[in-house]
Amino acid sequence: DTAVSQTPKYLVTQMGNDKSIKCEQNLGHDTMYWYKQDSKKFLKIMFSYNNKELIINETVPNRFSPKSPDKAHLNLHINSLELGDSAVYFCASSLRTGGSFETQYFGPGTRLLVL
Amino acid sequence: AQSVTQLDSHVSVSEGTPVLLRCNYSSSYSPSLFWYVQHPNKGLQLLLKYTSAATLVKGINGFEAEFKKSETSFHLTKPSAHMSDAAEYFCVVSDLRNNAGNMLTFGGGTRLMVKP
């Protein structure tokens, strides 16, 4: 039933570690996104992929590397984690790109805490 | 460039009274506008969206919003608040980035508290 799912839901790790967050959507959508929500609840887009191709990269440090093995999956790998990476990361998907009216459907979020 | 300003970071109402969450936007193009709701420790759920059709948009759970171009506003209202409406609300504007991806810009959020 789940439309956009993320794993893990919670992630606690030490500075300097490398971690991955997985996202899957079963909506048949072409476009997927990663957003970061900071401690003040501010949400900002990080990446967007359309049919496995990167289309938006919002000046995110290159320690963050998204990977899309197929259009239903968009994973986020983070190298050398820093304290400032602590946040909630949301995955989202939309039917297609090319229309500002497209609704984006969000996953439940992954709460990352870097110690 | 586009931006969204939610004028109140916190709004407190009594159960059964009206809700007004204010949002102003700026956009270089004809915008699409959305309201999303985030309940504690949950993901974001779409409440409603405006896409240049009717200026008064009805959403889920009795919420509605009116697009006013002259005021560049998209305020969210509900006639009667319910305890379950307590959550964080985000006003969002959508833009096409180089015709290659719609990009959402979020407002700072408004926390709605509902008192019994």
Coordinates of N, CA and C in Angstrom, one line a residue:
Chain A
D1 N 0.8 -1.2 0.0 CA 0.0 0.0 0.0 C 0.8 1.3 0.0
T2 N 2.0 1.2 0.7 CA 2.8 2.4 0.8 C 3.2 3.0 -0.5
A3 N 3.1 4.3 -0.7 CA 3.3 4.9 -2.0 C 4.8 5.2 -2.1
V4 N 5.3 6.0 -1.1 CA 6.8 6.3 -1.1 C 7.3 5.9 0.2
S5 N 8.3 5.0 0.2 CA 8.8 4.4 1.4 C 10.3 4.8 1.5
Q6 N 10.8 4.9 2.8 CA 12.2 5.2 3.0 C 12.7 4.3 4.1
T7 N 13.9 3.9 4.0 CA 14.6 3.1 5.0 C 16.0 3.6 5.2
P8 N 16.5 3.7 6.4 CA 15.7 3.4 7.7 C 14.9 4.7 8.1
K9 N 14.1 4.5 9.1 CA 13.3 5.6 9.6 C 14.1 6.5 10.5
Y10 N 15.0 5.8 11.2 CA 15.9 6.6 12.1 C 17.3 6.1 11.9
L11 N 18.3 7.0 12.0 CA 19.7 6.6 11.7 C 20.6 7.5 12.7
V12 N 21.2 6.8 13.6 CA 22.1 7.5 14.5 C 23.6 7.0 14.2
T13 N 24.5 7.9 14.0 CA 25.8 7.5 13.6 C 26.9 8.5 14.1
Q14 N 28.1 8.1 14.0 CA 29.2 8.9 14.4 C 29.7 9.8 13.2
M15 N 30.3 10.9 13.6 CA 31.0 11.8 12.6 C 32.0 11.0 11.8
G16 N 32.1 11.2 10.6 CA 33.1 10.6 9.7 C 32.6 9.3 9.1
N17 N 31.5 8.7 9.5 CA 31.0 7.5 8.9 C 30.4 7.8 7.6
D18 N 30.2 6.7 6.8 CA 29.4 6.8 5.6 C 28.1 6.0 5.7
K19 N 27.0 6.6 5.3 CA 25.7 6.0 5.4 C 24.9 6.2 4.2
S20 N 23.9 5.3 4.0 CA 23.0 5.4 2.9 C 21.5 5.4 3.4
I21 N 20.7 6.1 2.7 CA 19.3 6.1 2.9 C 18.6 5.6 1.6
K22 N 17.6 4.7 1.7 CA 17.0 4.2 0.5 C 15.6 4.7 0.4
C23 N 15.2 4.9 -0.9 CA 13.8 5.4 -1.2 C 13.3 4.6 -2.3
E24 N 12.0 4.2 -2.2 CA 11.3 3.4 -3.2 C 9.9 4.0 -3.4
Q25 N 9.4 4.1 -4.6 CA 8.0 4.5 -4.9 C 7.4 3.5 -5.8
N26 N 6.1 3.2 -5.4 CA 5.4 2.2 -6.2 C 4.2 2.8 -7.0
L27 N 4.4 4.1 -7.3 CA 3.3 4.9 -7.9 C 3.5 4.9 -9.4
G28 N 4.6 4.4 -9.9 CA 4.9 4.4 -11.4 C 5.3 5.8 -11.8
H29 N 5.8 6.6 -10.9 CA 6.2 8.0 -11.3 C 7.6 7.9 -12.0
D30 N 7.8 9.0 -12.8 CA 9.1 9.1 -13.5 C 10.1 9.9 -12.7
T31 N 9.7 10.8 -11.8 CA 10.6 11.8 -11.2 C 10.6 11.6 -9.7
M32 N 11.8 11.6 -9.1 CA 12.0 11.5 -7.7 C 13.0 12.6 -7.2
Y33 N 12.8 12.8 -5.9 CA 13.5 14.0 -5.3 C 14.0 13.6 -3.9
W34 N 15.1 14.3 -3.5 CA 15.5 14.3 -2.1 C 15.4 15.8 -1.5
Y35 N 14.8 15.9 -0.3 CA 14.8 17.1 0.4 C 15.4 17.0 1.8
K36 N 15.9 18.1 2.3 CA 16.5 18.1 3.6 C 15.7 19.1 4.5
Q37 N 15.2 18.6 5.7 CA 14.5 19.5 6.6 C 15.4 19.7 7.8
D38 N 15.8 20.9 8.1 CA 16.7 21.2 9.2 C 15.9 21.3 10.5
S39 N 16.7 21.6 11.6 CA 16.1 21.6 12.9 C 15.0 22.7 13.1
K40 N 15.0 23.7 12.2 CA 14.0 24.7 12.3 C 12.8 24.4 11.4
K41 N 12.8 23.2 10.9 CA 11.7 22.7 10.0 C 11.8 23.3 8.6
F42 N 12.8 24.0 8.2 CA 13.0 24.5 6.9 C 13.3 23.4 5.9
L43 N 12.5 23.3 4.8 CA 12.7 22.3 3.8 C 13.4 22.8 2.6
K44 N 14.4 22.1 2.1 CA 15.0 22.6 0.9 C 15.3 21.4 0.0
I45 N 15.1 21.6 -1.3 CA 15.4 20.5 -2.3 C 16.9 20.3 -2.4
M46 N 17.3 19.0 -2.5 CA 18.7 18.7 -2.7 C 18.9 18.2 -4.2
F47 N 18.2 17.2 -4.6 CA 18.3 16.6 -5.9 C 17.0 16.2 -6.5
S48 N 17.0 16.1 -7.8 CA 15.9 15.6 -8.5 C 16.4 14.7 -9.7
Y49 N 15.7 13.5 -9.8 CA 16.1 12.6 -10.9 C 14.8 12.4 -11.7
N50 N 15.0 12.3 -13.0 CA 13.9 11.9 -13.9 C 14.3 10.7 -14.7
N51 N 13.6 9.6 -14.5 CA 14.0 8.4 -15.2 C 15.4 8.0 -15.1
K52 N 15.9 8.1 -14.0 CA 17.3 7.7 -13.6 C 18.3 8.8 -14.0
E53 N 17.9 9.9 -14.5 CA 18.8 10.9 -14.9 C 18.8 12.1 -13.9
L54 N 19.9 12.6 -13.5 CA 19.9 13.8 -12.6 C 19.5 15.0 -13.3
I55 N 18.5 15.8 -12.8 CA 18.1 17.0 -13.4 C 18.2 18.2 -12.5
I56 N 18.2 18.0 -11.3 CA 18.4 19.2 -10.4 C 19.4 18.8 -9.3
N57 N 20.4 19.6 -9.1 CA 21.4 19.4 -8.1 C 21.6 20.8 -7.4
E58 N 21.1 21.0 -6.2 CA 21.1 22.3 -5.6 C 22.3 22.5 -4.7
T59 N 23.4 22.7 -5.3 CA 24.6 23.0 -4.6 C 24.8 22.3 -3.3
V60 N 24.6 21.0 -3.4 CA 24.8 20.1 -2.2 C 26.3 19.7 -2.2
P61 N 26.9 19.6 -1.0 CA 28.3 19.1 -1.0 C 28.5 17.8 -1.7
N62 N 29.6 17.6 -2.3 CA 29.8 16.3 -3.1 C 30.0 15.1 -2.2
R63 N 29.9 15.3 -0.9 CA 29.8 14.1 0.0 C 28.5 13.4 -0.1
F64 N 27.5 14.1 -0.7 CA 26.2 13.5 -0.9 C 26.1 13.0 -2.4
S65 N 25.9 11.8 -2.5 CA 25.8 11.2 -3.9 C 24.5 10.4 -4.0
P66 N 23.6 10.9 -4.8 CA 22.3 10.2 -5.1 C 22.6 9.1 -6.2
K67 N 21.9 8.0 -6.1 CA 22.0 7.0 -7.1 C 20.6 6.4 -7.4
S68 N 20.3 6.3 -8.7 CA 19.0 5.8 -9.1 C 19.2 4.6 -10.0
P69 N 19.1 3.4 -9.4 CA 19.3 2.2 -10.2 C 18.2 1.9 -11.2
D70 N 17.0 2.4 -10.9 CA 15.8 2.4 -11.8 C 14.9 3.5 -11.4
K71 N 13.9 3.7 -12.2 CA 13.1 4.9 -11.9 C 12.2 4.8 -10.6
A72 N 12.1 3.6 -10.1 CA 11.3 3.5 -8.8 C 12.2 3.7 -7.6
H73 N 13.5 3.8 -7.7 CA 14.4 3.9 -6.6 C 15.3 5.1 -6.7
L74 N 15.5 5.8 -5.6 CA 16.5 6.9 -5.5 C 17.1 6.8 -4.1
N75 N 18.3 6.4 -4.1 CA 19.1 6.3 -2.9 C 20.0 7.4 -2.6
L76 N 20.3 7.7 -1.4 CA 21.2 8.8 -1.0 C 22.3 8.3 -0.2
H77 N 23.5 8.4 -0.7 CA 24.7 8.0 0.0 C 25.4 9.3 0.5
I78 N 25.8 9.2 1.8 CA 26.5 10.4 2.4 C 27.9 9.9 2.9
N79 N 28.9 10.5 2.4 CA 30.3 10.2 2.9 C 30.7 11.1 4.0
S80 N 31.6 10.6 4.9 CA 32.2 11.5 5.9 C 31.2 12.4 6.6
L81 N 30.3 11.8 7.2 CA 29.2 12.5 7.9 C 29.7 13.6 8.8
E82 N 29.0 14.7 8.8 CA 29.3 15.9 9.7 C 28.1 16.2 10.6
L83 N 28.4 16.9 11.7 CA 27.4 17.2 12.6 C 26.2 17.9 12.0
G84 N 26.6 18.8 11.0 CA 25.6 19.6 10.3 C 24.7 18.8 9.4
D85 N 25.0 17.6 9.2 CA 24.2 16.7 8.3 C 23.0 16.2 9.1
S86 N 22.9 16.4 10.4 CA 21.8 16.0 11.2 C 20.6 16.7 10.7
A87 N 19.5 16.0 10.4 CA 18.3 16.6 9.8 C 17.4 15.4 9.5
V88 N 16.2 15.8 9.0 CA 15.3 14.8 8.5 C 15.3 14.9 6.9
Y89 N 15.5 13.8 6.3 CA 15.7 13.7 4.8 C 14.4 13.1 4.3
F90 N 13.8 13.8 3.4 CA 12.5 13.3 2.7 C 12.8 13.0 1.3
C91 N 12.2 11.8 0.9 CA 12.2 11.5 -0.5 C 10.8 11.8 -1.0
A92 N 10.7 12.2 -2.3 CA 9.4 12.5 -2.9 C 9.4 12.0 -4.3
S93 N 8.2 11.8 -4.9 CA 8.1 11.5 -6.3 C 6.9 12.2 -6.9
S94 N 7.0 12.4 -8.2 CA 5.9 13.0 -9.0 C 5.8 12.3 -10.3
L95 N 4.6 12.4 -10.9 CA 4.3 11.5 -12.1 C 5.3 11.8 -13.2
R96 N 5.6 13.0 -13.4 CA 6.5 13.4 -14.5 C 7.1 14.7 -14.2
T97 N 8.1 15.1 -15.0 CA 8.6 16.4 -14.8 C 8.1 17.3 -16.0
G98 N 8.3 18.6 -16.0 CA 7.9 19.4 -17.1 C 6.6 20.1 -16.8
G99 N 6.1 20.0 -15.6 CA 4.8 20.8 -15.3 C 4.9 21.2 -13.8
S100 N 4.8 22.6 -13.6 CA 4.9 23.1 -12.3 C 3.8 22.7 -11.4
F101 N 2.7 22.1 -12.0 CA 1.5 21.8 -11.3 C 1.6 20.3 -10.7
E102 N 2.6 19.6 -11.1 CA 2.7 18.2 -10.7 C 2.8 18.1 -9.1
T103 N 2.0 17.3 -8.6 CA 2.0 17.1 -7.1 C 3.1 16.1 -6.8
Q104 N 3.9 16.5 -5.8 CA 4.9 15.6 -5.3 C 4.4 14.9 -4.0
Y105 N 4.6 13.6 -4.0 CA 4.2 12.7 -2.9 C 5.4 12.4 -2.1
F106 N 5.3 12.6 -0.8 CA 6.5 12.5 0.1 C 6.5 11.2 0.9
G107 N 7.7 10.7 1.2 CA 7.9 9.6 2.1 C 7.8 10.1 3.5
P108 N 7.9 9.1 4.5 CA 7.7 9.5 5.9 C 9.0 10.1 6.5
G109 N 10.1 10.2 5.8 CA 11.3 10.8 6.3 C 12.2 9.9 7.0
T110 N 13.5 10.2 6.9 CA 14.5 9.5 7.7 C 15.2 10.5 8.6
R111 N 15.1 10.3 9.9 CA 15.7 11.2 10.9 C 17.2 10.8 11.1
L112 N 18.1 11.6 10.7 CA 19.5 11.3 10.8 C 20.1 12.2 11.9
L113 N 20.8 11.5 12.8 CA 21.5 12.2 13.9 C 22.9 11.8 13.9
V114 N 23.8 12.8 13.7 CA 25.2 12.6 13.7 C 25.8 13.0 15.0
L115 N 26.5 12.1 15.7 CA 27.1 12.4 17.0 C 28.6 12.7 16.9
Chain B
A1 N 13.5 34.4 -9.6 CA 13.6 33.6 -8.4 C 12.2 33.6 -7.7
Q2 N 11.9 32.5 -7.0 CA 10.7 32.5 -6.3 C 10.9 32.4 -4.8
S3 N 10.0 32.8 -4.0 CA 10.1 32.7 -2.6 C 8.7 32.6 -2.0
V4 N 8.6 32.2 -0.8 CA 7.4 32.0 0.0 C 7.6 32.5 1.4
T5 N 6.7 33.3 1.9 CA 6.7 33.8 3.2 C 5.5 33.5 4.0
Q6 N 5.6 32.7 5.0 CA 4.5 32.4 5.9 C 4.6 33.4 7.0
L7 N 3.6 34.2 7.2 CA 3.7 35.4 8.0 C 3.7 35.1 9.5
D8 N 3.2 33.9 9.9 CA 3.1 33.5 11.3 C 3.8 32.2 11.5
S9 N 4.8 32.2 12.4 CA 5.4 30.9 12.7 C 4.6 30.0 13.6
H10 N 3.7 30.6 14.4 CA 2.8 29.9 15.3 C 1.4 30.6 15.3
V11 N 0.4 29.7 15.2 CA -1.0 30.2 15.3 C -1.7 29.3 16.3
S12 N -2.4 29.9 17.3 CA -3.1 29.1 18.3 C -4.6 29.5 18.2
V13 N -5.4 28.5 18.1 CA -6.9 28.7 18.0 C -7.6 27.7 19.0
S14 N -8.8 28.1 19.3 CA -9.6 27.1 20.1 C -10.4 26.2 19.2
E15 N -10.6 25.0 19.7 CA -11.4 24.0 18.9 C -12.7 24.7 18.5
G16 N -13.1 24.5 17.3 CA -14.4 25.0 16.8 C -14.4 26.4 16.3
T17 N -13.2 27.1 16.4 CA -13.1 28.5 15.9 C -12.4 28.4 14.5
P18 N -12.5 29.5 13.7 CA -11.9 29.5 12.4 C -10.3 29.5 12.4
V19 N -9.8 29.0 11.4 CA -8.3 28.9 11.2 C -7.9 29.8 10.0
L20 N -6.9 30.6 10.2 CA -6.3 31.4 9.1 C -4.8 31.3 9.1
L21 N -4.2 30.7 8.1 CA -2.8 30.6 8.0 C -2.4 31.4 6.8
R22 N -1.5 32.4 7.0 CA -1.2 33.3 5.9 C 0.0 33.0 5.1
C23 N 0.0 33.2 3.8 CA 1.1 32.9 2.9 C 1.2 34.0 1.8
N24 N 2.3 34.5 1.6 CA 2.6 35.4 0.5 C 3.7 34.8 -0.3
Y25 N 3.7 35.0 -1.6 CA 4.7 34.4 -2.5 C 5.2 35.4 -3.5
S26 N 6.3 35.1 -4.1 CA 6.8 35.8 -5.2 C 7.3 34.8 -6.2
S27 N 7.0 35.1 -7.5 CA 7.3 34.2 -8.6 C 7.4 34.9 -9.9
S28 N 8.4 34.6 -10.7 CA 8.6 35.2 -12.0 C 7.5 34.8 -13.0
Y29 N 6.9 33.6 -12.7 CA 6.1 33.0 -13.7 C 4.7 32.9 -13.1
S30 N 3.8 32.3 -13.8 CA 2.5 32.0 -13.2 C 2.7 30.8 -12.3
P31 N 2.5 31.0 -11.1 CA 2.9 29.9 -10.1 C 1.9 28.8 -10.0
S32 N 2.3 27.6 -9.6 CA 1.5 26.7 -9.0 C 1.8 26.7 -7.5
L33 N 0.7 26.7 -6.7 CA 0.9 26.8 -5.2 C 0.2 25.7 -4.5
F34 N 0.8 25.3 -3.4 CA 0.4 24.1 -2.7 C 0.4 24.4 -1.2
W35 N -0.4 23.7 -0.5 CA -0.3 23.6 1.0 C -0.1 22.2 1.4
Y36 N 0.9 22.0 2.2 CA 1.2 20.6 2.7 C 1.1 20.7 4.2
V37 N 0.7 19.6 4.8 CA 0.6 19.5 6.3 C 1.6 18.4 6.8
Q38 N 2.2 18.6 7.9 CA 3.1 17.7 8.5 C 2.7 17.5 10.0
H39 N 2.2 16.3 10.3 CA 1.9 16.0 11.6 C 3.2 15.5 12.3
P40 N 3.2 15.6 13.7 CA 4.5 15.3 14.4 C 5.1 14.0 14.0
N41 N 6.4 14.0 13.7 CA 7.1 12.8 13.3 C 6.5 12.1 12.1
K42 N 5.9 12.8 11.2 CA 5.3 12.2 10.0 C 5.8 12.9 8.8
G43 N 5.5 12.3 7.6 CA 5.9 12.9 6.4 C 4.9 14.0 6.0
L44 N 5.0 14.6 4.8 CA 4.2 15.7 4.4 C 3.0 15.1 3.5
Q45 N 1.9 15.7 3.8 CA 0.7 15.3 3.1 C 0.1 16.5 2.3
L46 N -0.3 16.3 1.1 CA -0.8 17.4 0.3 C -2.2 17.7 0.8
L47 N -2.5 19.0 1.1 CA -3.8 19.5 1.5 C -4.6 19.9 0.3
L48 N -4.0 20.8 -0.5 CA -4.6 21.3 -1.7 C -3.6 21.9 -2.6
K49 N -4.0 22.2 -3.9 CA -3.1 22.9 -4.8 C -3.9 23.8 -5.7
Y50 N -3.2 24.9 -6.1 CA -3.7 25.8 -7.1 C -2.9 25.7 -8.4
T51 N -3.6 25.6 -9.5 CA -2.9 25.4 -10.8 C -3.5 26.2 -11.9
S52 N -3.9 27.4 -11.6 CA -4.4 28.4 -12.5 C -5.8 28.1 -13.0
A53 N -6.6 27.3 -12.3 CA -8.0 27.1 -12.6 C -8.8 28.0 -11.7
A54 N -9.7 27.4 -10.9 CA -10.5 28.2 -10.0 C -9.6 28.9 -8.9
T55 N -9.8 30.1 -8.6 CA -8.9 30.8 -7.6 C -9.2 30.3 -6.1
L56 N -10.4 29.8 -5.9 CA -10.8 29.2 -4.6 C -10.6 27.7 -4.7
V57 N -9.7 27.2 -3.9 CA -9.3 25.8 -4.0 C -9.8 25.1 -2.7
K58 N -10.5 24.0 -2.9 CA -10.9 23.2 -1.8 C -10.0 22.0 -1.6
G59 N -9.7 21.7 -0.4 CA -8.8 20.6 -0.1 C -9.4 19.6 0.8
I60 N -8.5 18.8 1.4 CA -9.0 17.7 2.3 C -9.3 18.3 3.7
N61 N -10.1 17.6 4.4 CA -10.3 17.9 5.9 C -10.9 19.3 6.1
G62 N -11.7 19.8 5.1 CA -12.4 21.0 5.2 C -11.6 22.3 5.0
F63 N -10.3 22.1 4.6 CA -9.4 23.3 4.3 C -9.7 23.8 2.9
E64 N -9.5 25.1 2.8 CA -9.5 25.8 1.5 C -8.6 26.9 1.5
A65 N -8.2 27.3 0.2 CA -7.3 28.5 0.1 C -7.7 29.3 -1.1
E66 N -7.5 30.6 -1.1 CA -7.8 31.5 -2.2 C -6.6 32.1 -2.7
F67 N -6.4 32.0 -4.0 CA -5.3 32.6 -4.8 C -5.7 34.0 -5.1
K68 N -4.9 35.0 -4.6 CA -5.2 36.4 -4.9 C -3.9 37.0 -5.6
K69 N -4.0 37.1 -6.9 CA -2.8 37.5 -7.7 C -2.4 38.9 -7.3
S70 N -3.4 39.8 -7.1 CA -3.1 41.2 -6.8 C -2.4 41.4 -5.5
E71 N -2.7 40.5 -4.6 CA -2.1 40.5 -3.3 C -0.9 39.5 -3.1
T72 N -0.6 38.8 -4.2 CA 0.3 37.7 -4.2 C 0.2 36.8 -2.9
S73 N -1.0 36.4 -2.6 CA -1.3 35.7 -1.4 C -2.0 34.4 -1.7
F74 N -1.9 33.4 -0.8 CA -2.5 32.1 -0.9 C -2.8 31.6 0.5
H75 N -3.7 32.3 1.2 CA -4.0 32.0 2.6 C -4.8 30.8 2.7
L76 N -4.5 30.0 3.8 CA -5.3 28.8 4.1 C -6.3 29.0 5.2
T77 N -7.5 28.5 5.0 CA -8.5 28.7 6.0 C -9.3 27.4 6.2
K78 N -9.9 27.4 7.4 CA -10.9 26.4 7.7 C -11.9 27.0 8.7
P79 N -13.2 26.7 8.5 CA -14.2 27.4 9.3 C -14.2 27.0 10.7
S80 N -13.8 25.7 11.0 CA -13.9 25.3 12.4 C -12.8 24.3 12.7
A81 N -11.9 24.7 13.6 CA -10.7 23.9 13.9 C -11.1 22.6 14.7
H82 N -10.3 21.6 14.4 CA -10.5 20.3 15.1 C -9.1 20.0 15.8
M83 N -9.2 19.3 16.9 CA -7.9 19.0 17.6 C -7.0 18.3 16.7
S84 N -7.5 17.5 15.8 CA -6.6 16.7 14.9 C -5.9 17.6 13.8
D85 N -6.3 18.9 13.8 CA -5.6 19.8 12.8 C -4.3 20.3 13.3
A86 N -4.0 20.1 14.6 CA -2.7 20.5 15.2 C -1.6 19.9 14.4
A87 N -0.7 20.7 13.8 CA 0.3 20.2 12.9 C 1.2 21.4 12.4
E88 N 2.2 21.1 11.6 CA 2.9 22.1 10.9 C 2.4 22.2 9.5
Y89 N 2.2 23.4 9.0 CA 1.6 23.7 7.7 C 2.7 24.4 6.8
F90 N 2.8 23.9 5.6 CA 3.8 24.6 4.7 C 3.1 25.1 3.5
C91 N 3.4 26.3 3.1 CA 2.9 26.9 1.9 C 4.1 26.7 0.9
V92 N 3.8 26.3 -0.3 CA 4.8 25.9 -1.3 C 4.5 26.5 -2.7
V93 N 5.5 27.0 -3.3 CA 5.4 27.5 -4.7 C 6.2 26.6 -5.6
S94 N 5.7 26.3 -6.8 CA 6.4 25.4 -7.7 C 6.9 26.1 -8.9
D95 N 8.0 25.8 -9.4 CA 8.6 26.5 -10.5 C 9.2 25.4 -11.4
L96 N 9.2 25.7 -12.7 CA 10.0 24.8 -13.6 C 11.4 25.3 -13.7
R97 N 12.3 24.4 -13.5 CA 13.7 24.7 -13.5 C 14.2 24.3 -14.9
N98 N 14.4 25.3 -15.8 CA 15.0 25.0 -17.1 C 14.1 23.9 -17.9
N99 N 12.8 24.0 -17.6 CA 11.9 23.0 -18.3 C 12.3 21.5 -18.0
A100 N 13.0 21.3 -16.9 CA 13.6 20.0 -16.7 C 13.3 19.5 -15.3
G101 N 12.4 20.1 -14.6 CA 12.1 19.6 -13.3 C 11.4 20.6 -12.5
N102 N 10.2 20.2 -11.9 CA 9.5 21.2 -11.1 C 10.1 21.2 -9.7
M103 N 10.4 22.4 -9.3 CA 11.2 22.6 -8.0 C 10.3 23.3 -7.0
L104 N 10.1 22.7 -5.9 CA 9.3 23.2 -4.9 C 10.1 24.1 -4.0
T105 N 9.6 25.3 -3.7 CA 10.2 26.2 -2.7 C 9.2 26.3 -1.5
F106 N 9.7 26.0 -0.3 CA 8.9 25.9 0.8 C 8.9 27.2 1.6
G107 N 7.8 27.6 2.2 CA 7.8 28.6 3.3 C 8.4 28.0 4.5
G108 N 8.5 28.9 5.5 CA 9.2 28.5 6.8 C 8.3 27.6 7.7
G109 N 7.0 27.5 7.3 CA 6.1 26.7 8.1 C 5.4 27.5 9.2
T110 N 4.1 27.1 9.5 CA 3.3 27.6 10.5 C 2.9 26.5 11.4
R111 N 3.2 26.6 12.7 CA 2.7 25.5 13.6 C 1.3 25.9 14.1
L112 N 0.4 25.1 13.8 CA -1.0 25.4 14.3 C -1.2 24.6 15.6
M113 N -1.6 25.3 16.6 CA -2.0 24.7 17.9 C -3.5 24.8 18.1
V114 N -4.2 23.8 18.6 CA -5.6 23.8 18.8 C -5.9 23.5 20.2
K115 N -6.5 24.5 20.9 CA -6.8 24.4 22.3 C -8.2 23.8 22.5
P116 N -8.4 22.9 23.5 CA -9.7 22.3 23.7 C -10.7 23.4 24.3

